[in-house]
């Protein structure tokens, strides 16, 4: 995969899976470095938005090495983490998080209908081959009234902040990633923002999948966004 090229839809799933298997051992460390550890604060905010507690059921889609799962489990919730990269799941299991980790596809979740109180997904929408099927799956596994919580990259609104963010995210991040981990992966990750719909379009996709009260909250001055919604229907 060339530094400036994004994979075709036909190749994306396999290339992204292989990429995450390669970078799994260094993934958590690089996340902390590249976000100045702000990602931890953002994840805590996202889990708080899921309103979990003892006895609740949470499904974390594209769970990676289990950051969300660890925070969700700390609330007393029963947690299922799903990811298609075996290397990432191995890292999650090594952490000893009290969650069930399952290898599976975000577009065909290995979870029964209407069993979850919350579905979470952190920084992974742009790595999917398609977003609407993932949202449909989230709606399927959620109970009526259940919460969808998505944490993703964003873009600052202020022109100067947007320019600084662009220079950092698209120029400096690939350089740091090349030095400390994997050149191709950390060229892909900033470029993959091209796969992410704008905030209004994303809210529209979520509403079309059967969700209400769709809201977007800006985090880190716009560097990240927290999108929340409620599964339509009555409990």
Short mmCIF file of N, CA, C and O in Angstrom, two decimals, residues 113-235:
data_model
loop_
_atom_site.label_atom_id
_atom_site.label_comp_id
_atom_site.label_asym_id
_atom_site.label_seq_id
_atom_site.Cartn_x
_atom_site.Cartn_y
_atom_site.Cartn_z
N UNK A 113 -29.90 -10.71 18.96
CA UNK A 113 -30.73 -9.51 18.82
C UNK A 113 -31.11 -8.96 20.19
O UNK A 113 -31.41 -9.71 21.13
N UNK A 114 -31.13 -7.63 20.29
CA UNK A 114 -31.72 -6.91 21.42
C UNK A 114 -31.22 -7.38 22.78
O UNK A 114 -32.01 -7.55 23.71
N UNK A 115 -29.91 -7.55 22.92
CA UNK A 115 -29.37 -7.99 24.21
C UNK A 115 -28.49 -6.92 24.88
O UNK A 115 -28.19 -7.02 26.07
N UNK A 116 -28.09 -5.89 24.13
CA UNK A 116 -27.12 -4.93 24.65
C UNK A 116 -27.79 -3.64 25.13
O UNK A 116 -28.77 -3.17 24.54
N UNK A 117 -27.25 -3.09 26.21
CA UNK A 117 -27.69 -1.78 26.68
C UNK A 117 -26.89 -0.66 26.02
O UNK A 117 -27.33 0.49 25.98
N UNK A 118 -25.70 -0.98 25.53
CA UNK A 118 -24.87 0.01 24.84
C UNK A 118 -23.98 -0.68 23.82
O UNK A 118 -23.51 -1.79 24.04
N UNK A 119 -23.78 -0.01 22.70
CA UNK A 119 -22.79 -0.40 21.70
C UNK A 119 -21.83 0.75 21.56
O UNK A 119 -22.24 1.90 21.34
N UNK A 120 -20.55 0.47 21.72
CA UNK A 120 -19.52 1.49 21.61
C UNK A 120 -18.57 1.15 20.45
O UNK A 120 -18.43 -0.01 20.07
N UNK A 121 -17.91 2.18 19.93
CA UNK A 121 -16.93 1.98 18.87
C UNK A 121 -15.98 3.17 18.91
O UNK A 121 -16.43 4.32 18.82
N UNK A 122 -14.69 2.90 19.06
CA UNK A 122 -13.72 3.97 19.20
C UNK A 122 -12.73 4.03 18.05
O UNK A 122 -11.98 3.09 17.80
N UNK A 123 -12.75 5.14 17.31
CA UNK A 123 -11.78 5.42 16.25
C UNK A 123 -11.67 4.30 15.23
O UNK A 123 -10.58 3.95 14.79
N UNK A 124 -12.82 3.76 14.85
CA UNK A 124 -12.77 2.61 13.93
C UNK A 124 -13.72 2.72 12.74
O UNK A 124 -13.60 1.92 11.81
N UNK A 125 -14.63 3.66 12.74
CA UNK A 125 -15.60 3.73 11.65
C UNK A 125 -14.91 3.81 10.29
O UNK A 125 -15.33 3.19 9.32
N UNK A 126 -13.85 4.61 10.23
CA UNK A 126 -13.19 4.81 8.93
C UNK A 126 -12.41 3.60 8.46
O UNK A 126 -11.94 3.57 7.32
N UNK A 127 -12.26 2.61 9.34
CA UNK A 127 -11.57 1.38 8.94
C UNK A 127 -12.51 0.31 8.42
O UNK A 127 -12.06 -0.75 7.96
N UNK A 128 -13.82 0.56 8.51
CA UNK A 128 -14.79 -0.41 8.02
C UNK A 128 -14.93 -0.31 6.50
O UNK A 128 -14.68 0.74 5.91
N UNK A 129 -15.36 -1.39 5.88
CA UNK A 129 -15.60 -1.34 4.44
C UNK A 129 -16.87 -0.56 4.12
O UNK A 129 -17.03 -0.05 3.01
N UNK A 130 -17.80 -0.46 5.08
CA UNK A 130 -19.02 0.33 4.92
C UNK A 130 -19.57 0.65 6.31
O UNK A 130 -19.55 -0.21 7.20
N UNK A 131 -20.07 1.86 6.48
CA UNK A 131 -20.58 2.28 7.79
C UNK A 131 -22.03 1.89 8.01
O UNK A 131 -22.39 1.43 9.10
N UNK A 132 -22.95 2.05 7.03
CA UNK A 132 -24.35 1.71 7.29
C UNK A 132 -24.59 0.30 7.80
O UNK A 132 -25.40 0.11 8.73
N UNK A 133 -23.91 -0.74 7.28
CA UNK A 133 -24.16 -2.08 7.84
C UNK A 133 -23.74 -2.21 9.30
O UNK A 133 -24.38 -2.93 10.07
N UNK A 134 -22.68 -1.50 9.69
CA UNK A 134 -22.28 -1.54 11.10
C UNK A 134 -23.35 -0.89 11.98
O UNK A 134 -23.69 -1.39 13.05
N UNK A 135 -23.92 0.22 11.51
CA UNK A 135 -24.97 0.89 12.27
C UNK A 135 -26.22 0.01 12.35
O UNK A 135 -26.88 -0.03 13.40
N UNK A 136 -26.52 -0.69 11.27
CA UNK A 136 -27.67 -1.61 11.28
C UNK A 136 -27.44 -2.74 12.29
O UNK A 136 -28.37 -3.15 13.00
N UNK A 137 -26.21 -3.24 12.36
CA UNK A 137 -25.89 -4.28 13.32
C UNK A 137 -25.99 -3.76 14.76
O UNK A 137 -26.48 -4.46 15.65
N UNK A 138 -25.52 -2.54 14.97
CA UNK A 138 -25.64 -1.94 16.30
C UNK A 138 -27.10 -1.82 16.71
O UNK A 138 -27.48 -2.15 17.84
N UNK A 139 -27.94 -1.39 15.77
CA UNK A 139 -29.38 -1.28 16.06
C UNK A 139 -29.98 -2.65 16.36
O UNK A 139 -30.85 -2.79 17.23
N UNK A 140 -29.51 -3.65 15.66
CA UNK A 140 -30.06 -5.02 15.86
C UNK A 140 -29.75 -5.55 17.24
O UNK A 140 -30.62 -6.14 17.90
N UNK A 141 -28.52 -5.37 17.72
CA UNK A 141 -28.14 -5.98 18.99
C UNK A 141 -28.54 -5.15 20.20
O UNK A 141 -28.55 -5.66 21.33
N UNK A 142 -28.91 -3.90 19.98
CA UNK A 142 -29.32 -3.04 21.10
C UNK A 142 -30.78 -3.28 21.47
O UNK A 142 -31.64 -3.47 20.61
N UNK A 143 -31.04 -3.21 22.77
CA UNK A 143 -32.42 -3.18 23.23
C UNK A 143 -33.04 -1.83 22.87
O UNK A 143 -32.32 -0.83 22.74
N UNK A 144 -34.36 -1.76 22.72
CA UNK A 144 -34.98 -0.45 22.54
C UNK A 144 -34.59 0.49 23.67
O UNK A 144 -34.62 0.12 24.85
N UNK A 145 -34.19 1.69 23.32
CA UNK A 145 -33.72 2.63 24.32
C UNK A 145 -32.23 2.51 24.61
O UNK A 145 -31.67 3.34 25.34
N UNK A 146 -31.57 1.49 24.05
CA UNK A 146 -30.14 1.32 24.25
C UNK A 146 -29.34 2.43 23.59
O UNK A 146 -29.82 3.13 22.70
N UNK A 147 -28.09 2.58 24.02
CA UNK A 147 -27.28 3.72 23.59
C UNK A 147 -26.18 3.32 22.61
O UNK A 147 -25.48 2.31 22.82
N UNK A 148 -26.03 4.12 21.59
CA UNK A 148 -24.94 4.01 20.64
C UNK A 148 -23.94 5.12 20.95
O UNK A 148 -24.32 6.29 21.06
N UNK A 149 -22.67 4.76 21.12
CA UNK A 149 -21.63 5.74 21.47
C UNK A 149 -20.45 5.53 20.53
O UNK A 149 -19.80 4.48 20.55
N UNK A 150 -20.18 6.54 19.71
CA UNK A 150 -19.10 6.47 18.73
C UNK A 150 -18.08 7.56 19.03
O UNK A 150 -18.44 8.73 19.15
N UNK A 151 -16.83 7.18 19.13
CA UNK A 151 -15.74 8.14 19.30
C UNK A 151 -14.90 8.10 18.03
O UNK A 151 -14.45 7.02 17.62
N UNK A 152 -14.70 9.27 17.44
CA UNK A 152 -13.97 9.32 16.17
C UNK A 152 -13.10 10.56 16.11
O UNK A 152 -13.22 11.47 16.94
N UNK A 153 -12.21 10.58 15.12
CA UNK A 153 -11.43 11.79 14.88
C UNK A 153 -12.36 12.88 14.38
O UNK A 153 -13.45 12.62 13.87
N UNK A 154 -11.95 14.13 14.55
CA UNK A 154 -12.72 15.26 14.10
C UNK A 154 -11.81 16.28 13.44
O UNK A 154 -10.63 16.01 13.17
N UNK A 155 -12.37 17.45 13.19
CA UNK A 155 -11.60 18.54 12.59
C UNK A 155 -12.03 19.84 13.24
O UNK A 155 -13.22 20.16 13.28
N UNK A 156 -11.07 20.61 13.77
CA UNK A 156 -11.43 21.90 14.40
C UNK A 156 -12.13 22.83 13.42
O UNK A 156 -11.86 22.81 12.21
N UNK A 157 -13.00 23.67 13.94
CA UNK A 157 -13.73 24.61 13.09
C UNK A 157 -12.92 25.87 12.80
O UNK A 157 -12.98 26.42 11.70
N UNK A 158 -12.18 26.35 13.79
CA UNK A 158 -11.42 27.59 13.59
C UNK A 158 -10.33 27.36 12.54
O UNK A 158 -9.59 26.37 12.62
N UNK A 159 -10.20 28.26 11.57
CA UNK A 159 -9.23 28.04 10.48
C UNK A 159 -7.80 27.78 10.96
O UNK A 159 -7.12 26.90 10.44
N UNK A 160 -7.32 28.56 11.93
CA UNK A 160 -5.95 28.38 12.40
C UNK A 160 -5.79 27.05 13.13
O UNK A 160 -4.80 26.34 12.95
N UNK A 161 -6.78 26.72 13.95
CA UNK A 161 -6.74 25.43 14.66
C UNK A 161 -6.82 24.28 13.66
O UNK A 161 -6.14 23.26 13.82
N UNK A 162 -7.64 24.46 12.62
CA UNK A 162 -7.77 23.42 11.60
C UNK A 162 -6.45 23.22 10.85
O UNK A 162 -6.05 22.10 10.56
N UNK A 163 -5.77 24.32 10.55
CA UNK A 163 -4.48 24.22 9.87
C UNK A 163 -3.45 23.51 10.74
O UNK A 163 -2.74 22.61 10.27
N UNK A 164 -3.38 23.90 12.02
CA UNK A 164 -2.45 23.24 12.92
C UNK A 164 -2.74 21.77 13.07
O UNK A 164 -1.82 20.93 13.08
N UNK A 165 -4.03 21.45 13.19
CA UNK A 165 -4.43 20.04 13.31
C UNK A 165 -4.04 19.27 12.06
O UNK A 165 -3.53 18.13 12.14
N UNK A 166 -4.27 19.86 10.90
CA UNK A 166 -3.96 19.20 9.64
C UNK A 166 -2.46 18.92 9.54
O UNK A 166 -2.04 17.81 9.17
N UNK A 167 -1.64 19.91 9.87
CA UNK A 167 -0.19 19.73 9.80
C UNK A 167 0.27 18.63 10.75
O UNK A 167 1.12 17.81 10.41
N UNK A 168 -0.29 18.63 11.96
CA UNK A 168 0.10 17.61 12.94
C UNK A 168 -0.36 16.23 12.52
O UNK A 168 0.43 15.27 12.46
N UNK A 169 -1.66 16.11 12.20
CA UNK A 169 -2.26 14.81 11.96
C UNK A 169 -1.79 14.19 10.65
O UNK A 169 -1.57 12.98 10.56
N UNK A 170 -1.63 15.02 9.62
CA UNK A 170 -1.31 14.48 8.30
C UNK A 170 0.17 14.54 7.95
O UNK A 170 0.60 13.89 6.98
N UNK A 171 0.95 15.30 8.68
CA UNK A 171 2.39 15.38 8.40
C UNK A 171 3.23 14.78 9.52
O UNK A 171 4.11 13.95 9.27
N UNK A 172 2.98 15.22 10.76
CA UNK A 172 3.83 14.78 11.86
C UNK A 172 3.52 13.35 12.31
O UNK A 172 4.43 12.57 12.59
N UNK A 173 2.24 13.01 12.41
CA UNK A 173 1.85 11.66 12.84
C UNK A 173 2.47 10.57 11.96
O UNK A 173 3.03 9.60 12.49
N UNK A 174 2.43 10.69 10.63
CA UNK A 174 3.09 9.66 9.82
C UNK A 174 4.59 9.56 10.08
O UNK A 174 5.15 8.45 10.05
N UNK A 175 5.24 10.69 10.34
CA UNK A 175 6.68 10.66 10.62
C UNK A 175 6.97 9.94 11.94
O UNK A 175 7.87 9.10 12.02
N UNK A 176 6.21 10.29 12.98
CA UNK A 176 6.40 9.63 14.28
C UNK A 176 6.10 8.14 14.17
O UNK A 176 6.83 7.29 14.69
N UNK A 177 4.99 7.82 13.49
CA UNK A 177 4.62 6.41 13.31
C UNK A 177 5.68 5.63 12.56
O UNK A 177 5.97 4.47 12.89
N UNK A 178 6.29 6.25 11.55
CA UNK A 178 7.34 5.58 10.79
C UNK A 178 8.56 5.32 11.64
O UNK A 178 9.21 4.27 11.53
N UNK A 179 8.89 6.26 12.52
CA UNK A 179 10.06 6.12 13.38
C UNK A 179 9.86 5.07 14.47
O UNK A 179 10.77 4.31 14.80
N UNK A 180 8.65 5.03 15.04
CA UNK A 180 8.42 4.21 16.23
C UNK A 180 7.65 2.92 15.98
O UNK A 180 7.64 2.04 16.85
N UNK A 181 7.02 2.81 14.82
CA UNK A 181 6.19 1.62 14.61
C UNK A 181 6.21 1.14 13.17
O UNK A 181 7.08 0.37 12.78
N UNK A 182 5.27 1.60 12.36
CA UNK A 182 5.07 1.05 11.03
C UNK A 182 4.77 2.18 10.05
O UNK A 182 3.77 2.88 10.19
N UNK A 183 5.62 2.34 9.07
CA UNK A 183 5.50 3.47 8.14
C UNK A 183 4.18 3.44 7.38
O UNK A 183 3.47 4.44 7.30
N UNK A 184 3.84 2.29 6.81
CA UNK A 184 2.62 2.21 5.99
C UNK A 184 1.37 2.42 6.83
O UNK A 184 0.43 3.11 6.41
N UNK A 185 1.34 1.83 8.02
CA UNK A 185 0.15 1.95 8.86
C UNK A 185 -0.11 3.40 9.26
O UNK A 185 -1.24 3.88 9.21
N UNK A 186 0.95 4.11 9.66
CA UNK A 186 0.74 5.47 10.15
C UNK A 186 0.73 6.50 9.03
O UNK A 186 0.54 7.69 9.29
N UNK A 187 0.87 6.05 7.79
CA UNK A 187 0.49 6.86 6.65
C UNK A 187 -0.99 6.66 6.34
O UNK A 187 -1.72 7.60 6.02
N UNK A 188 -1.43 5.40 6.46
CA UNK A 188 -2.84 5.09 6.20
C UNK A 188 -3.77 5.75 7.21
O UNK A 188 -4.81 6.32 6.84
N UNK A 189 -3.45 5.68 8.49
CA UNK A 189 -4.40 6.10 9.52
C UNK A 189 -4.85 7.55 9.38
O UNK A 189 -6.06 7.82 9.45
N UNK A 190 -3.97 8.52 9.17
CA UNK A 190 -4.47 9.89 8.93
C UNK A 190 -5.23 10.00 7.60
O UNK A 190 -6.25 10.67 7.52
N UNK A 191 -4.72 9.33 6.56
CA UNK A 191 -5.38 9.42 5.25
C UNK A 191 -6.78 8.81 5.29
O UNK A 191 -7.66 9.23 4.52
N UNK A 192 -7.01 7.86 6.18
CA UNK A 192 -8.29 7.16 6.22
C UNK A 192 -9.45 8.04 6.65
O UNK A 192 -10.61 7.65 6.54
N UNK A 193 -9.16 9.25 7.13
CA UNK A 193 -10.23 10.21 7.45
C UNK A 193 -11.11 10.46 6.23
O UNK A 193 -12.29 10.79 6.34
N UNK A 194 -10.54 10.25 5.05
CA UNK A 194 -11.31 10.43 3.81
C UNK A 194 -12.52 9.50 3.75
O UNK A 194 -13.50 9.79 3.05
N UNK A 195 -12.46 8.38 4.46
CA UNK A 195 -13.58 7.45 4.48
C UNK A 195 -14.71 7.90 5.41
O UNK A 195 -15.80 7.32 5.39
N UNK A 196 -14.46 8.90 6.26
CA UNK A 196 -15.41 9.26 7.31
C UNK A 196 -16.37 10.34 6.80
O UNK A 196 -15.94 11.39 6.32
N UNK A 197 -17.68 10.12 6.89
CA UNK A 197 -18.62 11.16 6.48
C UNK A 197 -18.50 12.40 7.38
O UNK A 197 -18.03 12.31 8.52
N UNK A 198 -18.91 13.54 6.88
CA UNK A 198 -18.98 14.73 7.70
C UNK A 198 -19.97 14.55 8.84
O UNK A 198 -20.81 13.63 8.80
N UNK A 199 -19.91 15.41 9.86
CA UNK A 199 -20.78 15.24 11.03
C UNK A 199 -22.27 15.17 10.68
O UNK A 199 -22.99 14.30 11.21
N UNK A 200 -22.73 16.03 9.82
CA UNK A 200 -24.17 16.02 9.48
C UNK A 200 -24.54 14.75 8.73
O UNK A 200 -25.58 14.13 9.00
N UNK A 201 -23.69 14.34 7.79
CA UNK A 201 -23.97 13.12 7.03
C UNK A 201 -23.94 11.89 7.94
O UNK A 201 -24.77 10.99 7.80
N UNK A 202 -23.01 11.87 8.88
CA UNK A 202 -22.93 10.74 9.80
C UNK A 202 -24.18 10.67 10.68
O UNK A 202 -24.74 9.59 10.89
N UNK A 203 -24.62 11.82 11.17
CA UNK A 203 -25.86 11.83 11.97
C UNK A 203 -27.04 11.33 11.15
O UNK A 203 -27.92 10.62 11.66
N UNK A 204 -27.06 11.67 9.87
CA UNK A 204 -28.13 11.19 9.00
C UNK A 204 -28.10 9.68 8.84
O UNK A 204 -29.15 9.03 8.86
N UNK A 205 -26.92 9.11 8.69
CA UNK A 205 -26.80 7.66 8.58
C UNK A 205 -27.27 6.97 9.86
O UNK A 205 -27.93 5.92 9.80
N UNK A 206 -26.93 7.56 10.99
CA UNK A 206 -27.32 6.97 12.28
C UNK A 206 -28.84 7.02 12.45
O UNK A 206 -29.47 6.04 12.86
N UNK A 207 -29.44 8.15 12.11
CA UNK A 207 -30.90 8.27 12.20
C UNK A 207 -31.58 7.27 11.27
O UNK A 207 -32.58 6.64 11.65
N UNK A 208 -31.05 7.10 10.07
CA UNK A 208 -31.64 6.19 9.10
C UNK A 208 -31.56 4.73 9.57
O UNK A 208 -32.35 3.89 9.15
N UNK A 209 -30.60 4.44 10.46
CA UNK A 209 -30.44 3.07 10.97
C UNK A 209 -31.40 2.75 12.12
O UNK A 209 -31.39 1.63 12.62
N UNK A 210 -32.19 3.73 12.55
CA UNK A 210 -33.18 3.47 13.59
C UNK A 210 -32.85 4.09 14.93
O UNK A 210 -33.31 3.60 15.98
N UNK A 211 -32.08 5.18 14.92
CA UNK A 211 -31.70 5.84 16.15
C UNK A 211 -32.32 7.23 16.25
O UNK A 211 -32.57 7.90 15.25
N UNK A 212 -32.55 7.65 17.48
CA UNK A 212 -33.09 8.98 17.77
C UNK A 212 -32.10 9.72 18.66
O UNK A 212 -31.13 9.14 19.17
N UNK A 213 -32.39 11.00 18.88
CA UNK A 213 -31.57 11.84 19.76
C UNK A 213 -30.09 11.76 19.40
O UNK A 213 -29.23 11.56 20.25
N UNK A 214 -29.79 11.90 18.10
CA UNK A 214 -28.41 11.80 17.63
C UNK A 214 -27.70 13.13 17.89
O UNK A 214 -28.16 14.18 17.45
N UNK A 215 -26.60 13.07 18.62
CA UNK A 215 -25.88 14.29 18.99
C UNK A 215 -24.39 14.12 18.77
O UNK A 215 -23.86 13.02 18.93
N UNK A 216 -23.73 15.22 18.42
CA UNK A 216 -22.28 15.24 18.26
C UNK A 216 -21.68 16.23 19.23
O UNK A 216 -22.14 17.37 19.33
N UNK A 217 -20.66 15.79 19.96
CA UNK A 217 -19.95 16.65 20.91
C UNK A 217 -18.49 16.74 20.48
O UNK A 217 -17.84 15.73 20.22
N UNK A 218 -17.99 17.96 20.39
CA UNK A 218 -16.59 18.17 20.01
C UNK A 218 -15.68 17.98 21.21
O UNK A 218 -15.98 18.45 22.32
N UNK A 219 -14.57 17.28 21.01
CA UNK A 219 -13.61 17.03 22.08
C UNK A 219 -12.23 17.49 21.62
O UNK A 219 -11.91 17.46 20.43
N UNK A 220 -11.40 17.89 22.57
CA UNK A 220 -10.03 18.27 22.24
C UNK A 220 -9.95 19.39 21.24
O UNK A 220 -9.09 19.38 20.37
N UNK A 221 -10.83 20.39 21.39
CA UNK A 221 -10.81 21.51 20.47
C UNK A 221 -11.23 21.15 19.06
O UNK A 221 -10.97 21.90 18.11
N UNK A 222 -11.88 20.01 18.91
CA UNK A 222 -12.33 19.57 17.59
C UNK A 222 -11.50 18.44 17.02
O UNK A 222 -11.84 17.90 15.96
N UNK A 223 -10.42 18.05 17.70
CA UNK A 223 -9.58 16.96 17.20
C UNK A 223 -10.30 15.62 17.22
O UNK A 223 -9.95 14.70 16.49
N UNK A 224 -11.31 15.51 18.08
CA UNK A 224 -12.11 14.28 18.16
C UNK A 224 -13.58 14.66 18.28
O UNK A 224 -13.92 15.80 18.60
N UNK A 225 -14.44 13.71 18.01
CA UNK A 225 -15.88 13.92 18.13
C UNK A 225 -16.51 12.71 18.82
O UNK A 225 -16.12 11.57 18.58
N UNK A 226 -17.47 13.00 19.66
CA UNK A 226 -18.24 11.97 20.36
C UNK A 226 -19.67 12.04 19.84
O UNK A 226 -20.33 13.07 19.96
N UNK A 227 -20.12 10.96 19.25
CA UNK A 227 -21.47 10.89 18.67
C UNK A 227 -22.29 9.91 19.50
O UNK A 227 -21.88 8.76 19.70
N UNK A 228 -23.43 10.36 19.98
CA UNK A 228 -24.29 9.50 20.80
C UNK A 228 -25.69 9.47 20.21
O UNK A 228 -26.13 10.41 19.54
N UNK A 229 -26.39 8.37 20.44
CA UNK A 229 -27.75 8.22 19.95
C UNK A 229 -28.47 7.18 20.78
O UNK A 229 -27.84 6.40 21.52
N UNK A 230 -29.79 7.13 20.67
CA UNK A 230 -30.61 6.18 21.41
C UNK A 230 -31.39 5.32 20.43
O UNK A 230 -31.97 5.82 19.46
N UNK A 231 -31.38 4.01 20.66
CA UNK A 231 -32.13 3.08 19.81
C UNK A 231 -33.61 3.36 19.95
O UNK A 231 -34.15 3.42 21.07
N UNK A 232 -34.27 3.57 18.84
CA UNK A 232 -35.70 3.86 18.87
C UNK A 232 -36.48 2.64 19.34
O UNK A 232 -36.03 1.50 19.21
N UNK A 233 -37.66 2.89 19.86
CA UNK A 233 -38.51 1.82 20.36
C UNK A 233 -38.74 1.99 21.85
O UNK A 233 -38.11 2.82 22.51
N UNK A 234 -39.64 1.20 22.40
CA UNK A 234 -39.94 1.28 23.83
C UNK A 234 -39.39 0.06 24.52
O UNK A 234 -39.31 -1.04 23.96
N UNK A 235 -38.96 0.26 25.75
CA UNK A 235 -38.39 -0.84 26.54
C UNK A 235 -39.51 -1.68 27.14
O UNK A 235 -40.63 -1.23 27.28
#
